[in-house]
Amino acid sequence: MHVVAIVALDGVVPFDLSIPCEVFDRVRLPGGAAGYQVRVCGVTPEVQAGSFQLKTRHGLRELARADTIVLPGITDLSVPIPPRLVSAVRAAAARGARIASICSGAFLLASTGLLDGLRATTHWLAAEELARRHPAIQVDPNVLYVDNGQFLTSAGAAAGLDLCLHLVRRDHGSAVAADAARMAVMPLERDGGQSQFITHVPPSPEGGSLEPVLRWMEDHLHKPLTLPSLARRAAMSERTLSRRFREQTGTTPLQWLLRARVRRAQHLLETTGQSVESVAAKVGFGSATAFREHFQRFVATSPLAYRRAFRGSALKLSAGGRSAPAPRDAPRRTRAAS
């Protein structure tokens, strides 16, 4: 039987730990046989998990016999990762075991070096830190999960369910995965490439030397902003401005500006009934077509589909109890598997 080993260590996120336990343990094959044997493996016999303590039946030795190893998220990213865990995961990978991480469990997997040169994801709040600590990893904060074959990573919270159902589908086919999804009261259709629907958070830390310029850009998104005009505002050369942007935000001025405009558009789509054309103009896109293209690129869905997902009930209320017109453009999905 396929053995799934789920690692538990101090500071483990209980929700992330429970997801693979519940999903894999409930899988039934045609005829009623269990699809997996699930083992929770503690780095230590007793594990602190927030508001409660766990006593595990298995230790890290079980990783040597596992077909799949799942690394759940951890609450404190500043705590050193146990060397014994790193060694055990590396050894398991060397013999061909499949390794998957959920949420900030990507930091555990990244510490082994097994993700170097690969695409990976984690919770969008931690993506910047993962990229900073592990520059050899191509961190994608805009997807639910990434499948590299032997190594898989998922975003936070419910994205762990999507990843586990994806693994069930890989192992046993869509029919068995559909049954597992029904047991979890989850849709099976959510694809890995679907966006995490990132909330509106300034991408630069307070106190950075570019902070005044970034604040000014946020306040003037509706205006035509160019690299020369930004350089004049920052009182530095275009080359220096571009270098500072890369150092402090990890991207270029143009990409930062596009992301900021998309974030503002998300807010307007969620909180107002303005048309797509009006939103496009208010956030500084020259046309609705350009707005749709960039929105699709960063959010992996269309503006109207995004509004439907986050403001459907509000639109009905604003229409005086009548149903709002159905959006004409549905989300276009892209696969995260490589």
mmCIF file of C-alpha atoms in Angstrom:
data_model
loop_
_atom_site.group_PDB
_atom_site.id
_atom_site.type_symbol
_atom_site.label_atom_id
_atom_site.label_comp_id
_atom_site.label_asym_id
_atom_site.label_seq_id
_atom_site.Cartn_x
_atom_site.Cartn_y
_atom_site.Cartn_z
ATOM 1 C CA MET A 1 0.000 0.000 0.000
ATOM 2 C CA HIS A 2 1.133 3.559 -0.733
ATOM 3 C CA VAL A 3 2.540 4.997 2.509
ATOM 4 C CA VAL A 4 2.103 8.701 3.230
ATOM 5 C CA ALA A 5 4.323 10.110 5.986
ATOM 6 C CA ILE A 6 3.228 13.479 7.382
ATOM 7 C CA VAL A 7 5.925 15.270 9.339
ATOM 8 C CA ALA A 8 5.066 16.932 12.654
ATOM 9 C CA LEU A 9 7.486 19.268 14.413
ATOM 10 C CA ASP A 10 7.219 21.966 17.051
ATOM 11 C CA GLY A 11 5.269 24.925 15.724
ATOM 12 C CA VAL A 12 3.425 22.920 13.066
ATOM 13 C CA VAL A 13 0.224 24.531 11.783
ATOM 14 C CA PRO A 14 -2.556 22.179 12.972
ATOM 15 C CA PHE A 15 -4.758 22.840 9.942
ATOM 16 C CA ASP A 16 -1.930 22.041 7.525
ATOM 17 C CA LEU A 17 -1.181 18.855 9.469
ATOM 18 C CA SER A 18 -4.800 17.728 9.432
ATOM 19 C CA ILE A 19 -5.387 18.243 5.696
ATOM 20 C CA PRO A 20 -3.269 15.310 4.400
ATOM 21 C CA CYS A 21 -4.363 13.172 7.358
ATOM 22 C CA GLU A 22 -8.020 13.561 6.462
ATOM 23 C CA VAL A 23 -7.735 13.507 2.673
ATOM 24 C CA PHE A 24 -5.435 10.498 2.285
ATOM 25 C CA ASP A 25 -6.922 8.521 5.170
ATOM 26 C CA ARG A 26 -10.412 8.723 3.650
ATOM 27 C CA VAL A 27 -9.459 7.634 0.127
ATOM 28 C CA ARG A 28 -11.165 4.406 -0.908
ATOM 29 C CA LEU A 29 -10.440 2.457 -4.064
ATOM 30 C CA PRO A 30 -13.091 0.628 -6.109
ATOM 31 C CA GLY A 31 -14.123 -2.282 -3.908
ATOM 32 C CA GLY A 32 -13.635 -0.327 -0.688
ATOM 33 C CA ALA A 33 -9.924 -0.879 -0.009
ATOM 34 C CA ALA A 34 -7.952 1.981 1.511
ATOM 35 C CA GLY A 35 -5.844 3.901 -0.979
ATOM 36 C CA TYR A 36 -3.134 4.971 1.458
ATOM 37 C CA GLN A 37 -1.563 4.134 4.771
ATOM 38 C CA VAL A 38 -1.106 7.395 6.667
ATOM 39 C CA ARG A 39 1.540 7.899 9.335
ATOM 40 C CA VAL A 40 2.193 11.059 11.330
ATOM 41 C CA CYS A 41 5.920 11.172 12.031
ATOM 42 C CA GLY A 42 7.238 13.418 14.776
ATOM 43 C CA VAL A 43 10.660 15.001 14.824
ATOM 44 C CA THR A 44 10.307 14.421 18.568
ATOM 45 C CA PRO A 45 7.899 12.078 20.425
ATOM 46 C CA GLU A 46 5.908 15.079 21.665
ATOM 47 C CA VAL A 47 5.192 18.048 19.408
ATOM 48 C CA GLN A 48 3.915 21.500 20.349
ATOM 49 C CA ALA A 49 1.116 22.482 17.956
ATOM 50 C CA GLY A 50 -0.113 25.832 19.181
ATOM 51 C CA SER A 51 -3.031 25.362 21.565
ATOM 52 C CA PHE A 52 -2.384 21.658 22.105
ATOM 53 C CA GLN A 53 0.368 19.034 22.261
ATOM 54 C CA LEU A 54 0.715 15.979 20.026
ATOM 55 C CA LYS A 55 2.125 12.576 20.889
ATOM 56 C CA THR A 56 3.215 10.829 17.707
ATOM 57 C CA ARG A 57 3.405 7.085 17.135
ATOM 58 C CA HIS A 58 6.173 7.289 14.553
ATOM 59 C CA GLY A 59 9.503 9.056 14.253
ATOM 60 C CA LEU A 60 11.591 10.232 11.316
ATOM 61 C CA ARG A 61 12.761 6.668 10.621
ATOM 62 C CA GLU A 62 9.408 6.072 8.949
ATOM 63 C CA LEU A 63 10.365 8.533 6.215
ATOM 64 C CA ALA A 64 12.743 5.866 4.885
ATOM 65 C CA ARG A 65 9.733 3.650 4.065
ATOM 66 C CA ALA A 66 7.340 6.317 2.815
ATOM 67 C CA ASP A 67 6.239 6.683 -0.800
ATOM 68 C CA THR A 68 5.041 10.245 -0.218
ATOM 69 C CA ILE A 69 6.226 12.692 2.437
ATOM 70 C CA VAL A 70 4.167 15.757 3.326
ATOM 71 C CA LEU A 71 5.723 18.770 5.067
ATOM 72 C CA PRO A 72 3.003 20.921 6.687
ATOM 73 C CA GLY A 73 3.383 24.626 7.395
ATOM 74 C CA ILE A 74 5.127 26.041 10.469
ATOM 75 C CA THR A 75 4.110 29.117 12.435
ATOM 76 C CA ASP A 76 7.536 30.628 13.167
ATOM 77 C CA LEU A 77 9.873 30.947 10.194
ATOM 78 C CA SER A 78 12.715 32.200 12.386
ATOM 79 C CA VAL A 79 13.099 28.898 14.259
ATOM 80 C CA PRO A 80 16.002 26.778 12.907
ATOM 81 C CA ILE A 81 14.945 23.700 10.960
ATOM 82 C CA PRO A 82 16.100 20.473 12.666
ATOM 83 C CA PRO A 83 19.119 19.022 10.801
ATOM 84 C CA ARG A 84 17.749 15.509 11.385
ATOM 85 C CA LEU A 85 14.648 16.426 9.392
ATOM 86 C CA VAL A 86 16.682 17.903 6.538
ATOM 87 C CA SER A 87 18.837 14.758 6.345
ATOM 88 C CA ALA A 88 15.840 12.415 6.471
ATOM 89 C CA VAL A 89 14.013 14.257 3.680
ATOM 90 C CA ARG A 90 17.137 14.333 1.492
ATOM 91 C CA ALA A 91 17.674 10.609 1.979
ATOM 92 C CA ALA A 92 14.047 9.852 1.135
ATOM 93 C CA ALA A 93 14.244 11.965 -2.012
ATOM 94 C CA ALA A 94 17.453 10.201 -3.083
ATOM 95 C CA ARG A 95 15.636 6.853 -3.113
ATOM 96 C CA GLY A 96 12.750 8.342 -5.123
ATOM 97 C CA ALA A 97 10.145 9.319 -2.525
ATOM 98 C CA ARG A 98 7.698 12.040 -3.526
ATOM 99 C CA ILE A 99 7.938 15.157 -1.343
ATOM 100 C CA ALA A 100 5.114 17.694 -0.990
ATOM 101 C CA SER A 101 4.853 20.817 1.142
ATOM 102 C CA ILE A 102 1.801 22.748 2.296
ATOM 103 C CA CYS A 103 1.888 26.509 2.918
ATOM 104 C CA SER A 104 5.063 27.533 4.792
ATOM 105 C CA GLY A 105 6.182 23.919 4.731
ATOM 106 C CA ALA A 106 7.908 25.091 1.545
ATOM 107 C CA PHE A 107 10.601 26.558 3.818
ATOM 108 C CA LEU A 108 11.261 23.074 5.209
ATOM 109 C CA LEU A 109 11.519 21.615 1.722
ATOM 110 C CA ALA A 110 13.616 24.530 0.453
ATOM 111 C CA SER A 111 16.124 24.026 3.280
ATOM 112 C CA THR A 112 17.037 20.645 1.786
ATOM 113 C CA GLY A 113 18.131 22.220 -1.501
ATOM 114 C CA LEU A 114 15.753 19.943 -3.417
ATOM 115 C CA LEU A 115 13.800 22.898 -4.832
ATOM 116 C CA ASP A 116 16.853 24.698 -6.238
ATOM 117 C CA GLY A 117 16.326 25.484 -9.898
ATOM 118 C CA LEU A 118 12.626 24.618 -9.692
ATOM 119 C CA ARG A 119 9.393 26.588 -9.569
ATOM 120 C CA ALA A 120 7.617 26.587 -6.217
ATOM 121 C CA THR A 121 4.921 28.369 -4.259
ATOM 122 C CA THR A 122 3.901 29.043 -0.676
ATOM 123 C CA HIS A 123 1.409 31.281 1.105
ATOM 124 C CA TRP A 124 1.503 34.656 -0.643
ATOM 125 C CA LEU A 125 2.386 36.401 2.630
ATOM 126 C CA ALA A 126 5.595 34.352 2.861
ATOM 127 C CA ALA A 127 6.533 34.261 -0.825
ATOM 128 C CA GLU A 128 8.853 37.271 -0.707
ATOM 129 C CA GLU A 129 10.739 35.827 2.262
ATOM 130 C CA LEU A 130 11.073 32.432 0.595
ATOM 131 C CA ALA A 131 12.530 34.086 -2.505
ATOM 132 C CA ARG A 132 14.931 36.142 -0.380
ATOM 133 C CA ARG A 133 16.229 33.145 1.553
ATOM 134 C CA HIS A 134 16.414 30.831 -1.444
ATOM 135 C CA PRO A 135 17.216 32.828 -4.598
ATOM 136 C CA ALA A 136 17.830 29.613 -6.558
ATOM 137 C CA ILE A 137 14.089 28.843 -6.373
ATOM 138 C CA GLN A 138 11.649 30.425 -8.809
ATOM 139 C CA VAL A 139 8.951 31.467 -6.335
ATOM 140 C CA ASP A 140 5.494 31.942 -7.860
ATOM 141 C CA PRO A 141 3.050 33.528 -5.365
ATOM 142 C CA ASN A 142 0.168 33.541 -7.856
ATOM 143 C CA VAL A 143 -0.833 29.861 -8.001
ATOM 144 C CA LEU A 144 -2.479 27.310 -5.727
ATOM 145 C CA TYR A 145 0.146 24.620 -6.197
ATOM 146 C CA VAL A 146 3.104 23.644 -8.370
ATOM 147 C CA ASP A 147 3.791 20.079 -9.483
ATOM 148 C CA ASN A 148 7.414 19.394 -10.460
ATOM 149 C CA GLY A 149 6.917 15.647 -10.550
ATOM 150 C CA GLN A 150 8.817 14.393 -7.514
ATOM 151 C CA PHE A 151 8.568 17.680 -5.617
ATOM 152 C CA LEU A 152 5.345 19.619 -5.099
ATOM 153 C CA THR A 153 4.473 22.781 -3.189
ATOM 154 C CA SER A 154 1.160 24.430 -2.363
ATOM 155 C CA ALA A 155 -0.051 27.815 -1.227
ATOM 156 C CA GLY A 156 -1.596 28.334 2.180
ATOM 157 C CA ALA A 157 -4.696 27.049 3.938
ATOM 158 C CA ALA A 158 -7.277 25.484 1.592
ATOM 159 C CA ALA A 159 -4.728 25.195 -1.243
ATOM 160 C CA GLY A 160 -3.346 22.234 0.688
ATOM 161 C CA LEU A 161 -6.628 20.441 -0.024
ATOM 162 C CA ASP A 162 -6.218 21.161 -3.724
ATOM 163 C CA LEU A 163 -2.704 19.730 -3.681
ATOM 164 C CA CYS A 164 -3.718 16.561 -1.831
ATOM 165 C CA LEU A 165 -6.648 15.943 -4.189
ATOM 166 C CA HIS A 166 -4.282 16.512 -7.109
ATOM 167 C CA LEU A 167 -1.999 13.788 -5.715
ATOM 168 C CA VAL A 168 -4.941 11.407 -5.301
ATOM 169 C CA ARG A 169 -5.899 12.064 -8.924
ATOM 170 C CA ARG A 170 -2.314 11.366 -10.035
ATOM 171 C CA ASP A 171 -2.184 8.125 -8.083
ATOM 172 C CA HIS A 172 -5.653 6.664 -8.562
ATOM 173 C CA GLY A 173 -7.460 8.619 -11.275
ATOM 174 C CA SER A 174 -10.243 11.183 -11.402
ATOM 175 C CA ALA A 175 -13.056 8.929 -10.162
ATOM 176 C CA VAL A 176 -11.308 8.118 -6.872
ATOM 177 C CA ALA A 177 -10.237 11.756 -6.497
ATOM 178 C CA ALA A 178 -13.813 12.916 -7.088
ATOM 179 C CA ASP A 179 -15.013 10.672 -4.261
ATOM 180 C CA ALA A 180 -12.280 12.070 -1.995
ATOM 181 C CA ALA A 181 -13.312 15.607 -2.946
ATOM 182 C CA ARG A 182 -16.928 14.867 -2.045
ATOM 183 C CA MET A 183 -15.807 13.554 1.342
ATOM 184 C CA ALA A 184 -13.904 16.804 1.887
ATOM 185 C CA VAL A 185 -16.847 18.855 0.528
ATOM 186 C CA MET A 186 -14.405 20.366 -1.971
ATOM 187 C CA PRO A 187 -14.641 21.012 -5.706
ATOM 188 C CA LEU A 188 -12.256 18.854 -7.709
ATOM 189 C CA GLU A 189 -12.059 21.434 -10.502
ATOM 190 C CA ARG A 190 -9.753 23.986 -8.868
ATOM 191 C CA ASP A 191 -6.600 23.857 -10.986
ATOM 192 C CA GLY A 192 -3.080 24.491 -9.760
ATOM 193 C CA GLY A 193 -2.710 27.611 -11.855
ATOM 194 C CA GLN A 194 -5.672 29.379 -10.274
ATOM 195 C CA SER A 195 -4.659 32.542 -8.473
ATOM 196 C CA GLN A 196 -4.322 32.777 -4.690
ATOM 197 C CA PHE A 197 -6.340 36.039 -4.890
ATOM 198 C CA ILE A 198 -3.697 38.095 -3.119
ATOM 199 C CA THR A 199 -5.013 40.910 -0.967
ATOM 200 C CA HIS A 200 -3.883 44.513 -1.213
ATOM 201 C CA VAL A 201 -0.604 44.774 0.672
ATOM 202 C CA PRO A 202 2.174 47.308 -0.036
ATOM 203 C CA PRO A 203 5.120 45.252 -1.332
ATOM 204 C CA SER A 204 7.833 47.369 0.285
ATOM 205 C CA PRO A 205 8.730 47.499 3.992
ATOM 206 C CA GLU A 206 8.291 50.695 5.959
ATOM 207 C CA GLY A 207 11.387 52.821 6.187
ATOM 208 C CA GLY A 208 12.946 51.818 2.869
ATOM 209 C CA SER A 209 14.664 54.581 0.927
ATOM 210 C CA LEU A 210 12.068 54.201 -1.854
ATOM 211 C CA GLU A 211 9.107 54.433 0.499
ATOM 212 C CA PRO A 212 8.239 58.095 -0.335
ATOM 213 C CA VAL A 213 8.353 57.337 -4.059
ATOM 214 C CA LEU A 214 6.260 54.200 -3.666
ATOM 215 C CA ARG A 215 3.652 56.092 -1.627
ATOM 216 C CA TRP A 216 3.570 58.815 -4.266
ATOM 217 C CA MET A 217 3.136 56.205 -7.009
ATOM 218 C CA GLU A 218 0.262 54.635 -5.074
ATOM 219 C CA ASP A 219 -1.420 58.033 -4.898
ATOM 220 C CA HIS A 220 -0.943 58.735 -8.618
ATOM 221 C CA LEU A 221 -1.692 55.384 -10.242
ATOM 222 C CA HIS A 222 -4.303 57.025 -12.459
ATOM 223 C CA LYS A 223 -1.681 59.225 -14.112
ATOM 224 C CA PRO A 224 0.728 58.236 -16.919
ATOM 225 C CA LEU A 225 3.901 57.366 -14.997
ATOM 226 C CA THR A 226 7.171 56.755 -16.830
ATOM 227 C CA LEU A 227 10.662 55.794 -15.718
ATOM 228 C CA PRO A 228 12.029 59.307 -16.434
ATOM 229 C CA SER A 229 9.236 60.954 -14.428
ATOM 230 C CA LEU A 230 9.755 58.547 -11.521
ATOM 231 C CA ALA A 231 13.502 59.147 -11.580
ATOM 232 C CA ARG A 232 12.929 62.906 -11.402
ATOM 233 C CA ARG A 233 10.535 62.418 -8.497
ATOM 234 C CA ALA A 234 13.104 60.271 -6.669
ATOM 235 C CA ALA A 235 15.922 62.728 -7.493
ATOM 236 C CA MET A 236 18.152 60.008 -8.909
ATOM 237 C CA SER A 237 19.173 58.661 -12.292
ATOM 238 C CA GLU A 238 17.019 56.110 -14.102
ATOM 239 C CA ARG A 239 19.730 53.481 -13.707
ATOM 240 C CA THR A 240 20.032 54.110 -9.954
ATOM 241 C CA LEU A 241 16.260 54.065 -9.524
ATOM 242 C CA SER A 242 15.995 50.742 -11.334
ATOM 243 C CA ARG A 243 18.772 49.273 -9.201
ATOM 244 C CA ARG A 244 17.156 50.484 -5.964
ATOM 245 C CA PHE A 245 13.809 49.051 -7.056
ATOM 246 C CA ARG A 246 15.378 45.686 -7.704
ATOM 247 C CA GLU A 247 17.158 45.735 -4.341
ATOM 248 C CA GLN A 248 14.177 46.848 -2.244
ATOM 249 C CA THR A 249 11.156 45.381 -4.038
ATOM 250 C CA GLY A 250 12.670 42.542 -6.060
ATOM 251 C CA THR A 251 11.227 43.837 -9.318
ATOM 252 C CA THR A 252 11.408 46.694 -11.835
ATOM 253 C CA PRO A 253 9.584 50.038 -11.555
ATOM 254 C CA LEU A 254 7.260 49.076 -14.410
ATOM 255 C CA GLN A 255 6.347 45.705 -12.926
ATOM 256 C CA TRP A 256 5.790 47.265 -9.502
ATOM 257 C CA LEU A 257 3.534 49.878 -11.092
ATOM 258 C CA LEU A 258 1.523 47.260 -12.989
ATOM 259 C CA ARG A 259 1.057 45.166 -9.850
ATOM 260 C CA ALA A 260 -0.006 48.241 -7.862
ATOM 261 C CA ARG A 261 -2.572 49.136 -10.512
ATOM 262 C CA VAL A 262 -3.946 45.611 -10.525
ATOM 263 C CA ARG A 263 -4.181 45.628 -6.704
ATOM 264 C CA ARG A 264 -6.111 48.905 -6.822
ATOM 265 C CA ALA A 265 -8.362 47.443 -9.506
ATOM 266 C CA GLN A 266 -9.056 44.409 -7.319
ATOM 267 C CA HIS A 267 -10.176 46.721 -4.541
ATOM 268 C CA LEU A 268 -12.505 48.652 -6.859
ATOM 269 C CA LEU A 269 -13.953 45.460 -8.320
ATOM 270 C CA GLU A 270 -14.665 44.163 -4.813
ATOM 271 C CA THR A 271 -16.167 47.349 -3.379
ATOM 272 C CA THR A 272 -17.858 49.220 -6.258
ATOM 273 C CA GLY A 273 -20.155 48.529 -9.173
ATOM 274 C CA GLN A 274 -18.079 50.536 -11.638
ATOM 275 C CA SER A 275 -17.682 49.134 -15.137
ATOM 276 C CA VAL A 276 -14.462 47.458 -16.235
ATOM 277 C CA GLU A 277 -13.763 50.438 -18.494
ATOM 278 C CA SER A 278 -14.167 52.871 -15.589
ATOM 279 C CA VAL A 279 -11.956 50.799 -13.307
ATOM 280 C CA ALA A 280 -9.304 50.577 -16.019
ATOM 281 C CA ALA A 281 -9.219 54.358 -16.367
ATOM 282 C CA LYS A 282 -9.144 55.007 -12.618
ATOM 283 C CA VAL A 283 -6.110 52.782 -12.070
ATOM 284 C CA GLY A 284 -4.128 54.165 -14.997
ATOM 285 C CA PHE A 285 -4.509 51.614 -17.778
ATOM 286 C CA GLY A 286 -4.802 53.224 -21.190
ATOM 287 C CA SER A 287 -7.580 50.899 -22.332
ATOM 288 C CA ALA A 288 -9.892 48.212 -21.041
ATOM 289 C CA THR A 289 -8.115 45.716 -23.295
ATOM 290 C CA ALA A 290 -4.720 46.434 -21.720
ATOM 291 C CA PHE A 291 -6.335 46.255 -18.270
ATOM 292 C CA ARG A 292 -7.853 42.827 -18.969
ATOM 293 C CA GLU A 293 -4.552 41.491 -20.290
ATOM 294 C CA HIS A 294 -2.543 42.606 -17.242
ATOM 295 C CA PHE A 295 -5.272 41.543 -14.804
ATOM 296 C CA GLN A 296 -5.330 38.070 -16.361
ATOM 297 C CA ARG A 297 -1.554 37.897 -16.149
ATOM 298 C CA PHE A 298 -1.313 38.772 -12.449
ATOM 299 C CA VAL A 299 -4.559 37.321 -11.051
ATOM 300 C CA ALA A 300 -5.076 34.445 -13.513
ATOM 301 C CA THR A 301 -8.720 35.304 -14.075
ATOM 302 C CA SER A 302 -10.742 38.046 -15.757
ATOM 303 C CA PRO A 303 -11.940 41.248 -13.998
ATOM 304 C CA LEU A 304 -15.594 40.235 -14.241
ATOM 305 C CA ALA A 305 -14.932 36.712 -13.008
ATOM 306 C CA TYR A 306 -12.953 38.159 -10.101
ATOM 307 C CA ARG A 307 -15.850 40.478 -9.263
ATOM 308 C CA ARG A 308 -18.265 37.544 -9.440
ATOM 309 C CA ALA A 309 -16.117 35.575 -6.987
ATOM 310 C CA PHE A 310 -15.741 38.373 -4.450
ATOM 311 C CA ARG A 311 -18.756 40.598 -4.884
ATOM 312 C CA GLY A 312 -21.565 38.446 -6.261
ATOM 313 C CA SER A 313 -23.852 38.801 -3.261
ATOM 314 C CA ALA A 314 -23.160 42.532 -2.942
ATOM 315 C CA LEU A 315 -24.137 43.093 -6.577
ATOM 316 C CA LYS A 316 -27.447 41.353 -5.991
ATOM 317 C CA LEU A 317 -28.158 43.561 -2.987
ATOM 318 C CA SER A 318 -27.263 46.732 -4.895
ATOM 319 C CA ALA A 319 -29.719 45.676 -7.614
ATOM 320 C CA GLY A 320 -32.552 45.809 -5.080
ATOM 321 C CA GLY A 321 -32.853 42.054 -4.741
ATOM 322 C CA ARG A 322 -32.699 41.407 -8.472
ATOM 323 C CA SER A 323 -30.001 39.220 -9.895
ATOM 324 C CA ALA A 324 -27.141 41.113 -11.507
ATOM 325 C CA PRO A 325 -26.290 40.311 -15.139
ATOM 326 C CA ALA A 326 -24.020 37.292 -15.453
ATOM 327 C CA PRO A 327 -20.441 38.154 -16.448
ATOM 328 C CA ARG A 328 -19.605 37.264 -20.023
ATOM 329 C CA ASP A 329 -15.946 36.419 -19.546
ATOM 330 C CA ALA A 330 -15.157 33.323 -17.498
ATOM 331 C CA PRO A 331 -11.769 32.656 -15.904
ATOM 332 C CA ARG A 332 -9.158 31.066 -18.143
ATOM 333 C CA ARG A 333 -7.148 28.516 -16.228
ATOM 334 C CA THR A 334 -3.507 27.668 -16.650
ATOM 335 C CA ARG A 335 -1.873 24.578 -15.252
ATOM 336 C CA ALA A 336 0.876 24.816 -12.680
ATOM 337 C CA ALA A 337 2.271 21.392 -13.458
ATOM 338 C CA SER A 338 5.606 21.292 -15.232
#
